[in-house]
Short mmCIF file of C-alpha atoms in Angstrom, two decimals:
data_model
loop_
_atom_site.label_atom_id
_atom_site.label_comp_id
_atom_site.label_asym_id
_atom_site.label_seq_id
_atom_site.Cartn_x
_atom_site.Cartn_y
_atom_site.Cartn_z
CA MET W 1443 -17.19 32.83 32.16
CA ASP W 1444 -21.04 31.54 32.28
CA ASN W 1445 -22.32 28.86 30.35
CA THR W 1446 -24.52 30.90 28.07
CA SER W 1447 -21.57 32.98 27.06
CA GLN W 1448 -19.66 29.85 26.25
CA SER W 1449 -22.49 28.70 24.13
CA ASP W 1450 -22.77 31.90 22.21
CA ILE W 1451 -19.10 31.74 21.55
CA ARG W 1452 -19.32 28.13 20.38
CA ILE W 1453 -21.94 28.80 18.04
CA SER W 1454 -20.45 31.69 16.69
CA LEU W 1455 -17.49 29.81 15.96
CA GLU W 1456 -19.29 26.83 14.35
CA ASP W 1457 -21.27 29.19 12.09
CA LYS W 1458 -18.03 30.59 10.64
CA GLU W 1459 -17.42 29.18 7.28
CA PRO W 1460 -13.97 27.51 7.31
CA SER W 1461 -11.58 28.29 4.65
CA TRP W 1462 -10.84 25.79 1.94
CA TYR W 1463 -7.45 25.19 3.45
CA SER W 1464 -8.64 24.54 7.07
CA ARG W 1465 -11.26 22.11 5.55
CA THR W 1466 -8.63 20.26 3.56
CA THR W 1467 -6.29 20.11 6.42
CA ARG W 1468 -8.92 18.81 8.86
CA TRP W 1469 -10.07 16.22 6.47
CA PHE W 1470 -6.45 14.90 6.27
CA SER W 1471 -5.37 15.45 9.91
CA LEU W 1472 -4.50 12.21 11.44
CA ARG W 1473 -5.72 13.32 14.93
CA SER W 1474 -9.23 13.92 13.75
CA LEU W 1475 -9.34 11.03 11.17
CA SER W 1476 -12.06 8.91 11.55
CA ALA W 1477 -11.98 4.92 11.31
CA THR W 1478 -13.74 5.21 7.93
CA LYS W 1479 -11.33 7.61 6.40
CA ALA W 1480 -8.16 5.62 7.98
CA ASN W 1481 -9.73 2.38 6.69
CA LEU W 1482 -10.14 3.87 3.08
CA PHE W 1483 -6.81 5.38 2.86
CA GLY W 1484 -5.07 2.47 4.82
CA CYS W 1485 -6.72 -0.09 2.40
CA SER W 1486 -6.57 1.49 -1.05
CA LEU W 1487 -3.10 2.95 -0.83
CA GLY W 1488 -1.66 -0.25 0.22
CA PHE W 1489 -2.16 -1.33 -3.39
CA ILE W 1490 0.14 1.33 -4.64
CA SER W 1491 2.72 -0.94 -3.16
CA THR W 1492 1.73 -4.26 -4.48
CA GLY W 1493 1.21 -2.74 -7.94
CA TYR W 1494 4.42 -1.13 -8.06
CA GLN W 1495 6.24 -4.18 -6.89
CA TYR W 1496 4.70 -6.65 -9.47
CA ASN W 1497 5.73 -4.26 -12.42
CA VAL W 1498 9.05 -2.80 -11.33
CA ILE W 1499 10.68 -6.27 -12.33
CA SER W 1500 9.69 -6.23 -16.14
CA LEU W 1501 12.00 -3.65 -17.27
CA LEU W 1502 14.82 -4.61 -14.59
CA ASN W 1503 14.86 -8.19 -16.39
CA VAL W 1504 16.36 -6.04 -19.48
CA ILE W 1505 18.48 -3.90 -17.40
CA TRP W 1506 20.11 -6.56 -15.70
CA SER W 1507 20.38 -8.50 -18.93
CA ILE W 1508 22.63 -5.76 -20.29
CA GLU W 1509 24.49 -4.93 -17.17
CA TYR W 1510 25.48 -8.51 -15.91
CA THR W 1511 24.94 -10.31 -19.31
CA GLN W 1512 26.97 -13.26 -18.37
CA TYR W 1513 25.33 -13.73 -14.79
CA TYR W 1514 21.67 -12.87 -15.52
CA THR W 1515 20.78 -16.47 -16.85
CA GLN W 1516 17.54 -18.16 -17.53
CA SER W 1517 17.80 -19.81 -14.06
CA VAL W 1518 18.73 -16.56 -12.25
CA GLU W 1519 15.99 -14.51 -13.97
CA THR W 1520 13.28 -17.38 -13.16
CA ARG W 1521 14.47 -17.24 -9.36
CA VAL W 1522 14.44 -13.51 -8.98
CA ASN W 1523 10.99 -13.20 -10.64
CA ASN W 1524 9.66 -15.93 -8.69
CA ALA W 1525 10.72 -14.72 -5.28
CA LEU W 1526 8.09 -11.94 -5.11
CA LEU W 1527 5.44 -14.57 -6.18
CA TYR W 1528 6.49 -17.27 -3.65
CA GLY W 1529 6.45 -14.62 -0.90
CA VAL W 1530 3.00 -13.38 -2.03
CA LEU W 1531 1.85 -17.01 -1.85
CA VAL W 1532 3.11 -17.24 1.68
CA GLY W 1533 1.49 -13.91 2.72
CA GLN W 1534 -2.01 -14.50 1.40
CA LEU W 1535 -2.28 -17.96 3.18
CA LEU W 1536 -0.67 -16.76 6.42
CA PHE W 1537 -2.35 -13.33 6.68
CA GLY W 1538 -5.79 -14.51 5.61
CA ILE W 1539 -5.76 -16.79 8.65
CA ILE W 1540 -4.28 -13.60 11.00
CA ALA W 1541 -6.93 -11.32 9.62
CA ASP W 1542 -9.66 -13.60 10.51
CA TYR W 1543 -8.75 -14.45 14.01
CA PHE W 1544 -6.69 -11.39 15.13
CA GLY W 1545 -8.16 -8.45 13.16
CA ARG W 1546 -7.23 -6.63 9.83
CA LYS W 1547 -5.48 -3.69 11.57
CA VAL W 1548 -2.88 -5.84 13.42
CA SER W 1549 -2.28 -7.93 10.09
CA LEU W 1550 -2.10 -4.78 7.91
CA LEU W 1551 0.44 -3.17 10.23
CA ILE W 1552 2.69 -6.32 9.91
CA THR W 1553 2.35 -6.46 6.16
CA SER W 1554 3.37 -2.78 5.80
CA THR W 1555 6.47 -3.63 7.78
CA LEU W 1556 7.52 -6.58 5.71
CA ILE W 1557 7.31 -4.55 2.46
CA ILE W 1558 9.50 -1.86 3.74
CA LEU W 1559 12.15 -4.33 5.24
CA GLY W 1560 12.07 -6.33 1.96
CA ALA W 1561 12.53 -3.17 0.06
CA ILE W 1562 15.27 -1.85 1.79
CA LEU W 1563 17.04 -5.25 1.50
CA ALA W 1564 16.81 -5.35 -1.98
CA THR W 1565 17.52 -1.87 -2.60
CA ALA W 1566 21.05 -2.19 -0.89
CA ALA W 1567 21.53 -5.75 -2.23
CA MET W 1568 25.13 -6.56 -2.39
CA GLY W 1569 27.13 -10.01 -2.68
CA ALA W 1570 30.03 -10.92 -0.48
CA ASN W 1571 33.41 -9.67 -1.97
CA ASN W 1572 31.25 -8.15 -4.70
CA SER W 1573 30.05 -11.22 -5.91
CA ILE W 1574 27.31 -11.00 -8.56
CA GLN W 1575 25.56 -14.33 -7.80
CA GLY W 1576 25.58 -13.07 -3.95
CA LEU W 1577 23.93 -9.88 -5.25
CA PHE W 1578 21.13 -11.82 -7.10
CA TRP W 1579 20.50 -14.04 -3.92
CA ALA W 1580 20.21 -11.02 -1.87
CA LEU W 1581 17.84 -9.47 -4.31
CA THR W 1582 15.89 -12.94 -4.12
CA ILE W 1583 15.48 -12.77 -0.18
CA GLY W 1584 14.55 -8.98 -0.25
CA ARG W 1585 11.77 -9.44 -2.87
CA GLY W 1586 10.52 -12.68 -1.39
CA LEU W 1587 10.44 -10.64 2.15
CA SER W 1588 8.35 -7.98 0.25
CA GLY W 1589 6.40 -10.41 -1.21
CA VAL W 1590 4.94 -11.94 1.97
CA GLY W 1591 4.01 -8.67 2.98
CA SER W 1592 2.37 -7.81 -0.43
CA GLY W 1593 0.48 -11.08 -0.43
CA GLY W 1594 -0.91 -10.10 3.07
CA GLU W 1595 -2.33 -7.00 1.62
CA TYR W 1596 -5.00 -8.79 -0.47
CA PRO W 1597 -6.97 -10.93 2.44
CA CYS W 1598 -6.87 -7.96 4.72
CA CYS W 1599 -7.60 -4.88 2.52
CA MET W 1600 -10.12 -6.51 0.07
CA PRO W 1601 -12.37 -8.06 2.81
CA THR W 1602 -12.19 -4.71 4.81
CA ASN W 1603 -13.21 -2.62 1.63
CA SER W 1604 -16.08 -4.93 1.09
CA GLU W 1605 -17.25 -4.99 4.58
CA ASP W 1606 -17.04 -1.04 4.69
CA GLY W 1607 -18.72 -0.86 1.42
CA ASP W 1608 -21.46 -3.07 2.47
CA ALA W 1609 -22.35 -0.87 5.21
CA LEU W 1610 -22.29 2.24 3.20
CA SER W 1611 -24.48 0.77 0.33
CA VAL W 1612 -24.94 -2.69 -0.75
CA GLU W 1613 -26.08 -1.75 -4.32
CA LYS W 1614 -22.65 0.36 -4.87
CA ARG W 1615 -20.48 -1.95 -2.97
CA GLY W 1616 -18.88 -3.66 -6.13
CA ARG W 1617 -17.89 -0.27 -7.57
CA ARG W 1618 -16.25 1.06 -4.22
CA ILE W 1619 -14.35 -2.28 -3.84
CA ALA W 1620 -13.10 -2.02 -7.28
CA LEU W 1621 -11.93 1.51 -7.27
CA LEU W 1622 -10.25 1.42 -3.93
CA GLY W 1623 -8.34 -1.84 -4.62
CA PRO W 1624 -7.50 -3.16 -8.11
CA CYS W 1625 -8.11 -0.01 -9.86
CA ILE W 1626 -5.34 1.75 -7.62
CA GLU W 1627 -2.96 -1.21 -8.09
CA MET W 1628 -3.49 -0.81 -12.05
CA VAL W 1629 -2.34 2.71 -11.84
CA ALA W 1630 0.53 1.93 -9.68
CA GLU W 1631 1.63 -0.71 -12.22
CA ASN W 1632 2.14 2.01 -14.84
CA VAL W 1633 3.67 4.72 -12.76
CA VAL W 1634 6.69 2.48 -12.28
CA THR W 1635 7.25 2.56 -15.91
CA ILE W 1636 7.28 6.22 -15.99
CA VAL W 1637 9.59 6.13 -13.04
CA GLN W 1638 12.13 4.01 -14.77
CA ILE W 1639 11.96 6.32 -17.77
CA ILE W 1640 12.84 9.33 -15.91
CA LEU W 1641 15.78 7.50 -14.02
CA LEU W 1642 17.00 6.15 -17.56
CA HIS W 1643 17.17 9.61 -18.65
CA ILE W 1644 18.71 10.94 -15.75
CA PHE W 1645 21.59 8.24 -15.27
CA GLY W 1646 21.89 6.87 -18.89
CA THR W 1647 21.32 3.51 -20.62
CA GLN W 1648 25.02 2.29 -20.89
CA SER W 1649 25.58 -0.94 -18.85
CA SER W 1650 27.97 0.97 -16.45
CA GLN W 1651 25.29 3.40 -15.95
CA LEU W 1652 22.20 1.13 -15.23
CA GLU W 1653 22.95 0.23 -11.48
CA PRO W 1654 21.39 3.61 -9.85
CA THR W 1655 18.27 3.22 -12.08
CA TRP W 1656 17.32 -0.27 -10.77
CA ARG W 1657 18.31 0.28 -7.09
CA ILE W 1658 16.18 3.51 -7.05
CA SER W 1659 13.40 1.86 -8.81
CA ILE W 1660 13.17 -0.90 -6.30
CA GLY W 1661 13.72 1.24 -3.20
CA LEU W 1662 10.88 3.98 -4.04
CA VAL W 1663 8.27 1.82 -2.93
CA ILE W 1664 9.49 2.50 0.63
CA ILE W 1665 7.75 6.02 0.48
CA PRO W 1666 4.19 4.84 -0.06
CA ALA W 1667 4.48 1.79 2.30
CA SER W 1668 5.61 3.96 4.99
CA ILE W 1669 2.73 6.53 4.40
CA VAL W 1670 0.11 3.74 4.49
CA PHE W 1671 1.79 2.55 7.85
CA VAL W 1672 0.81 5.90 9.39
CA PHE W 1673 -2.66 5.77 8.12
CA ARG W 1674 -2.83 2.23 9.48
CA LEU W 1675 -2.16 3.01 13.12
CA CYS W 1676 -5.61 4.93 12.93
CA MET W 1677 -7.76 2.12 11.38
CA LYS W 1678 -10.58 -0.13 12.95
CA ASN W 1679 -11.60 -3.29 12.05
CA SER W 1680 -14.91 -3.04 10.29
CA ARG W 1681 -18.39 -2.99 11.82
CA LEU W 1682 -19.43 -6.38 10.11
CA TYR W 1683 -15.88 -7.95 11.53
CA GLU W 1684 -16.78 -6.69 15.10
CA ARG W 1685 -20.21 -7.83 14.89
CA ASP W 1686 -19.50 -11.24 13.53
CA LYS W 1687 -16.63 -11.48 16.53
CA SER W 1688 -19.27 -10.72 19.15
CA ILE W 1689 -21.45 -13.76 18.19
CA ARG W 1690 -18.73 -16.15 16.96
CA ARG W 1691 -18.13 -19.50 18.18
CA ARG W 1692 -16.68 -23.02 16.99
CA PHE W 1693 -18.60 -24.15 13.82
CA PRO W 1694 -18.52 -27.53 12.17
CA LEU W 1695 -15.98 -27.51 9.32
CA ILE W 1696 -18.43 -29.93 7.23
CA VAL W 1697 -20.64 -26.85 7.11
CA VAL W 1698 -18.43 -24.74 5.49
CA ILE W 1699 -17.46 -27.46 2.84
CA ARG W 1700 -21.13 -28.01 2.11
CA SER W 1701 -21.86 -24.47 1.87
CA PHE W 1702 -18.92 -23.01 0.15
CA GLY W 1703 -16.78 -25.55 -1.13
CA TRP W 1704 -18.05 -25.34 -4.64
CA ARG W 1705 -17.60 -21.58 -4.61
CA LEU W 1706 -13.94 -22.11 -3.29
CA VAL W 1707 -13.18 -24.18 -6.25
CA GLY W 1708 -14.40 -21.63 -8.68
CA THR W 1709 -12.51 -18.57 -6.90
CA CYS W 1710 -9.47 -20.60 -6.73
CA LEU W 1711 -9.36 -21.97 -10.15
CA THR W 1712 -10.30 -18.57 -11.84
CA TRP W 1713 -7.57 -16.85 -10.11
CA PHE W 1714 -5.24 -19.77 -10.89
CA LEU W 1715 -5.92 -19.37 -14.52
CA MET W 1716 -5.71 -15.84 -14.86
CA ASP W 1717 -2.51 -15.21 -13.22
CA SER W 1718 -0.96 -18.13 -14.95
CA ILE W 1719 -1.31 -15.80 -17.95
CA TYR W 1720 -1.17 -12.44 -16.42
CA PHE W 1721 2.10 -12.82 -14.59
CA SER W 1722 3.63 -14.45 -17.63
CA PHE W 1723 3.16 -11.62 -19.62
CA LEU W 1724 3.54 -9.06 -16.86
CA THR W 1725 7.17 -10.32 -16.04
CA PHE W 1726 8.25 -11.16 -19.76
CA GLY W 1727 6.52 -8.38 -21.51
CA ALA W 1728 9.38 -6.40 -22.25
CA ASP W 1729 11.20 -9.37 -23.58
CA ILE W 1730 8.49 -9.97 -26.02
CA LEU W 1731 8.74 -6.40 -26.98
CA ALA W 1732 12.30 -6.70 -27.44
CA ASN W 1733 11.88 -9.34 -29.81
CA VAL W 1734 9.15 -7.91 -31.85
CA THR W 1735 10.69 -4.49 -32.07
CA GLY W 1736 14.45 -5.35 -31.85
CA SER W 1737 14.69 -1.93 -30.24
CA SER W 1738 16.83 -0.26 -27.58
CA LEU W 1739 16.34 -0.25 -23.79
CA MET W 1740 14.90 3.19 -23.85
CA HIS W 1741 12.47 2.30 -26.63
CA ILE W 1742 11.33 -0.76 -25.02
CA ALA W 1743 10.64 1.57 -21.86
CA TYR W 1744 8.49 3.68 -23.90
CA TYR W 1745 6.77 0.94 -25.61
CA GLN W 1746 5.60 -0.26 -22.08
CA LEU W 1747 3.84 2.93 -21.50
CA VAL W 1748 1.00 1.21 -23.84
CA ASN W 1749 -0.14 -0.37 -20.72
CA MET W 1750 -1.46 3.06 -19.61
CA ALA W 1751 -4.29 2.37 -22.15
CA TRP W 1752 -5.44 -0.39 -20.22
CA ILE W 1753 -6.44 2.05 -17.11
CA PRO W 1754 -9.63 3.39 -18.53
CA MET W 1755 -10.91 -0.46 -18.95
CA ALA W 1756 -10.34 -1.03 -15.34
CA TYR W 1757 -12.49 2.08 -14.34
CA LEU W 1758 -15.22 1.18 -16.93
CA ALA W 1759 -15.36 -2.35 -15.40
CA ALA W 1760 -15.52 -0.64 -11.96
CA PHE W 1761 -18.60 1.27 -12.89
CA LEU W 1762 -20.14 -1.45 -14.85
CA ILE W 1763 -19.68 -4.21 -12.10
CA ASP W 1764 -22.85 -3.57 -10.06
CA ARG W 1765 -24.96 -3.02 -13.13
CA VAL W 1766 -23.80 -5.74 -15.41
CA GLY W 1767 -23.03 -8.38 -12.71
CA ARG W 1768 -19.67 -9.94 -11.35
CA LYS W 1769 -20.06 -13.14 -13.15
CA ASN W 1770 -21.18 -11.83 -16.49
CA ILE W 1771 -18.20 -9.33 -16.74
CA LEU W 1772 -15.80 -12.13 -15.80
CA MET W 1773 -17.33 -14.50 -18.56
CA PHE W 1774 -17.08 -11.85 -21.19
CA GLY W 1775 -13.41 -11.12 -20.01
CA PHE W 1776 -12.24 -14.63 -20.51
CA PHE W 1777 -14.08 -14.89 -23.71
CA THR W 1778 -12.57 -11.59 -25.39
CA TYR W 1779 -9.03 -12.42 -23.77
CA ALA W 1780 -9.03 -15.98 -25.26
CA VAL W 1781 -10.04 -14.52 -28.79
CA THR W 1782 -6.99 -11.89 -28.52
CA LEU W 1783 -4.52 -14.22 -27.33
CA PHE W 1784 -5.32 -16.68 -30.23
CA LEU W 1785 -5.22 -13.85 -32.69
CA ILE W 1786 -1.90 -12.54 -31.51
CA GLY W 1787 -0.64 -16.03 -31.62
CA GLY W 1788 -1.72 -16.83 -34.97
CA LEU W 1789 -0.58 -13.60 -36.46
CA TYR W 1790 2.74 -13.40 -34.47
CA PRO W 1791 4.93 -14.31 -37.58
CA LEU W 1792 3.22 -11.45 -39.31
CA LEU W 1793 3.72 -9.01 -36.29
CA TYR W 1794 7.71 -9.66 -36.16
CA GLY W 1795 9.38 -6.37 -36.82
CA LYS W 1796 6.23 -4.37 -37.06
CA PRO W 1797 5.86 -2.98 -33.53
CA ALA W 1798 2.89 -0.56 -34.38
CA ALA W 1799 0.60 -3.52 -35.48
CA TYR W 1800 1.55 -5.52 -32.43
CA LEU W 1801 1.04 -2.76 -30.02
CA VAL W 1802 -2.49 -2.49 -31.16
CA LEU W 1803 -3.29 -6.07 -30.43
CA TYR W 1804 -1.26 -5.95 -27.24
CA ILE W 1805 -3.34 -2.93 -26.11
CA PHE W 1806 -6.56 -5.00 -26.58
CA GLN W 1807 -4.99 -7.86 -24.97
CA GLY W 1808 -4.56 -5.94 -21.83
CA MET W 1809 -7.59 -4.31 -22.01
CA PHE W 1810 -9.74 -7.36 -21.67
CA GLN W 1811 -7.37 -8.87 -19.30
CA ILE W 1812 -8.44 -6.19 -16.89
CA LEU W 1813 -12.08 -7.28 -17.27
CA LEU W 1814 -10.68 -10.43 -15.50
CA VAL W 1815 -8.81 -8.64 -12.82
CA ILE W 1816 -11.85 -6.49 -11.42
CA PRO W 1817 -14.44 -9.38 -10.67
CA ILE W 1818 -11.77 -11.92 -9.86
CA TYR W 1819 -10.35 -9.39 -7.11
CA LEU W 1820 -13.80 -8.76 -6.04
CA ILE W 1821 -15.69 -12.02 -6.03
CA PRO W 1822 -13.72 -13.85 -3.06
CA SER W 1823 -14.36 -10.75 -0.89
CA GLU W 1824 -18.02 -11.13 -1.05
CA VAL W 1825 -19.12 -14.73 -1.31
CA TYR W 1826 -17.97 -16.02 2.02
CA PRO W 1827 -18.95 -15.11 5.37
CA THR W 1828 -17.23 -12.87 7.52
CA VAL W 1829 -15.86 -15.63 9.93
CA ILE W 1830 -13.96 -17.28 7.15
CA ARG W 1831 -13.67 -14.19 4.55
CA SER W 1832 -9.98 -13.19 4.88
CA THR W 1833 -8.99 -16.99 5.13
CA CYS W 1834 -10.86 -17.84 1.91
CA TYR W 1835 -9.96 -14.89 0.20
CA GLY W 1836 -6.28 -15.63 1.10
CA ILE W 1837 -6.56 -19.39 -0.43
CA SER W 1838 -8.05 -18.02 -3.53
CA ALA W 1839 -5.47 -15.28 -4.18
CA ALA W 1840 -2.84 -17.92 -3.02
CA PHE W 1841 -3.91 -20.29 -5.78
CA GLY W 1842 -3.64 -17.36 -8.21
CA LYS W 1843 -0.03 -16.92 -7.32
CA VAL W 1844 0.58 -20.39 -7.77
CA GLY W 1845 -0.89 -19.99 -11.27
CA GLY W 1846 1.61 -17.11 -11.59
CA ILE W 1847 4.51 -19.05 -10.40
CA VAL W 1848 3.51 -22.00 -12.78
CA GLY W 1849 3.30 -19.73 -15.73
CA VAL W 1850 6.52 -17.68 -15.09
CA GLN W 1851 8.42 -21.00 -14.49
CA PHE W 1852 7.31 -22.52 -17.81
CA PHE W 1853 7.02 -19.23 -20.08
CA LEU W 1854 10.78 -19.40 -21.16
CA PRO W 1855 10.84 -23.40 -21.04
CA ILE W 1856 7.80 -23.15 -23.71
CA ALA W 1857 9.67 -20.20 -25.82
CA ASN W 1858 13.00 -22.12 -25.69
CA ALA W 1859 11.67 -25.17 -26.94
CA PHE W 1860 11.21 -24.13 -30.47
CA SER W 1861 14.17 -23.47 -32.89
CA SER W 1862 13.52 -19.59 -32.77
CA SER W 1863 12.18 -17.10 -30.09
CA GLN W 1864 9.57 -16.10 -33.12
CA SER W 1865 7.92 -19.52 -32.79
CA GLY W 1866 8.31 -19.79 -29.22
CA TYR W 1867 6.58 -16.64 -28.26
CA ARG W 1868 3.95 -17.70 -30.66
CA ALA W 1869 3.28 -20.90 -28.82
CA ASP W 1870 3.11 -19.09 -25.25
CA PHE W 1871 0.34 -16.85 -26.68
CA LEU W 1872 -1.65 -19.88 -28.26
CA VAL W 1873 -1.09 -21.82 -24.68
CA ALA W 1874 -2.62 -18.61 -22.81
CA GLY W 1875 -5.38 -18.58 -25.18
CA GLY W 1876 -6.46 -22.20 -24.42
CA ILE W 1877 -5.95 -21.36 -20.73
CA ALA W 1878 -8.59 -18.48 -21.16
CA VAL W 1879 -10.77 -20.81 -22.72
CA VAL W 1880 -10.87 -23.15 -19.56
CA GLY W 1881 -11.35 -20.03 -17.34
CA LEU W 1882 -14.64 -19.29 -19.21
CA LEU W 1883 -15.91 -22.89 -18.45
CA VAL W 1884 -14.87 -22.83 -14.81
CA THR W 1885 -16.64 -19.30 -14.58
CA TYR W 1886 -19.79 -20.56 -16.04
CA CYS W 1887 -19.90 -23.76 -13.71
CA CYS W 1888 -18.57 -22.57 -10.57
CA ILE W 1889 -18.88 -18.81 -9.88
CA PRO W 1890 -21.91 -17.36 -8.04
CA ASP W 1891 -23.10 -13.93 -8.68
CA TRP W 1892 -23.27 -11.86 -5.52
CA THR W 1893 -24.21 -8.59 -7.01
CA LYS W 1894 -26.42 -6.23 -4.74
CA ILE W 1895 -26.56 -9.16 -1.84
CA SER W 1896 -26.11 -8.01 1.47
CA LEU W 1897 -23.18 -9.54 3.26
CA GLU W 1898 -24.60 -9.22 6.82
CA LYS W 1899 -27.63 -11.13 5.81
CA GLU W 1900 -25.44 -13.94 4.53
CA ASP W 1901 -23.47 -13.89 7.84
CA ASP W 1902 -26.99 -14.56 9.59
CA LEU W 1903 -27.75 -17.39 7.05
CA PHE W 1904 -24.24 -18.93 7.85
CA TRP W 1905 -24.73 -18.74 11.50
CA LYS W 1906 -28.12 -20.10 11.14
CA SER W 1907 -26.99 -23.18 9.10
CA VAL W 1908 -24.54 -24.02 11.91
CA ASP W 1909 -27.50 -23.77 14.49
CA GLU W 1910 -29.22 -26.26 12.35
CA TYR W 1911 -26.41 -28.59 12.10
CA GLU W 1912 -25.70 -28.60 15.93
CA THR W 1913 -29.50 -28.90 16.66
CA LYS W 1914 -29.57 -31.91 14.25
CA HIS W 1915 -26.76 -33.81 15.71
CA ASN W 1916 -27.24 -32.60 19.13
CA ARG W 1917 -23.96 -30.84 19.40
CA PRO W 1918 -23.53 -28.07 22.36
CA LYS W 1919 -22.67 -24.81 21.26
CA SER W 1920 -19.40 -23.38 21.98
CA HIS W 1921 -18.41 -19.71 22.21
CA CYS W 1922 -14.76 -20.09 21.21
CA ALA W 1923 -13.83 -18.75 17.82
CA GLU W 1924 -12.35 -21.94 16.44
CA THR W 1925 -13.27 -24.35 13.65
CA SER W 1926 -14.30 -27.94 14.86
CA GLU W 1927 -13.46 -30.80 12.95
#
């Protein structure tokens, strides 16, 4: 066949309008998947795993206290709850460095593998000779391993979303990052509650019927994690990362400290303060509901569905983040969060036994809390140059998990320090309100507003400052991607 005939056939095929089915299957086909689409799915869907694992433990605390009443003591509960947070802390620090030096794609493939392995271990947890203590140690190890993988998601996914978003539109970068990260995580946190309610209806709520519910609850995260792994095989490092890698060389640490030290203090402290509150109420929220309502396990599960009222606020914050500004939303969030926590703490004795009144205030508390989550997740992905973006993001997020560990560690001791659980939980809310006030002050003093500022231009300014420092101190330029002391 001659060239003219081949051309005519090709044109006629291209002119033919593809069906809706063919367009859809082509868009999702891994063989034709572009790096942009792979990055979008590989990063955004990873937050399903993290959000699911964070909230799965809340109702499981109540389930385990019913099924293993004499074994699930305060120390065991704290250990199991903290296992994920300790793992997340390690993962954020470790993969922040790996992502900057070896690339986001390699790091994300490893994190997916760790999440899957940890979930398998926790789902199949067994103690030697059917020991209940051994069962909870196996759960602790499994959740800790998953935590390392989940922690690595943050310094890999958020900077990638930020860098890809900057290439598409600087003006709409914040909205893209928020929608592809914390908003998805927020939805996943509520999906797990629906899953657990369905499982409780299927298997029952008696102590002898609860084991399938908690094992399946933990194990279901394997499905989204496996799907994400496939997408990540098709990912590529962002254009901004590859551009920076081509010009990367040794740079003096003093330049980083002078330029970004104060920002790092701000991003670390705000995340620390938020997570110290957030993970405390996320972990023990079902316990508080049980205290206020005195309800059955199934009623507590349904009460937790009120968290779904928070989701619209997450999307509202995402669409306002570029118009109002990151810093303004964060300050407003800390202020309203503090007011709501003080209000619940002050009125807690009056709310006792009145679940409807408590749930109204609880919904507002969660909604204002979301105004913190969106900018706190977003800001560290923007305010640092590409060469150290994942590392600084990992450090900031790790400080957050330290705050979460501290909050979870001291939440029950504070509550138990009082003569009644009613007074103890009231104290927890009042302390949390004070922490939110400190967060407001830290935001005002330490957080820059990076709304609509190009990441690429900031990279150029960073390397320019490195050049100026080396010229001033007569230091030779090196093309090794390392940090000099």
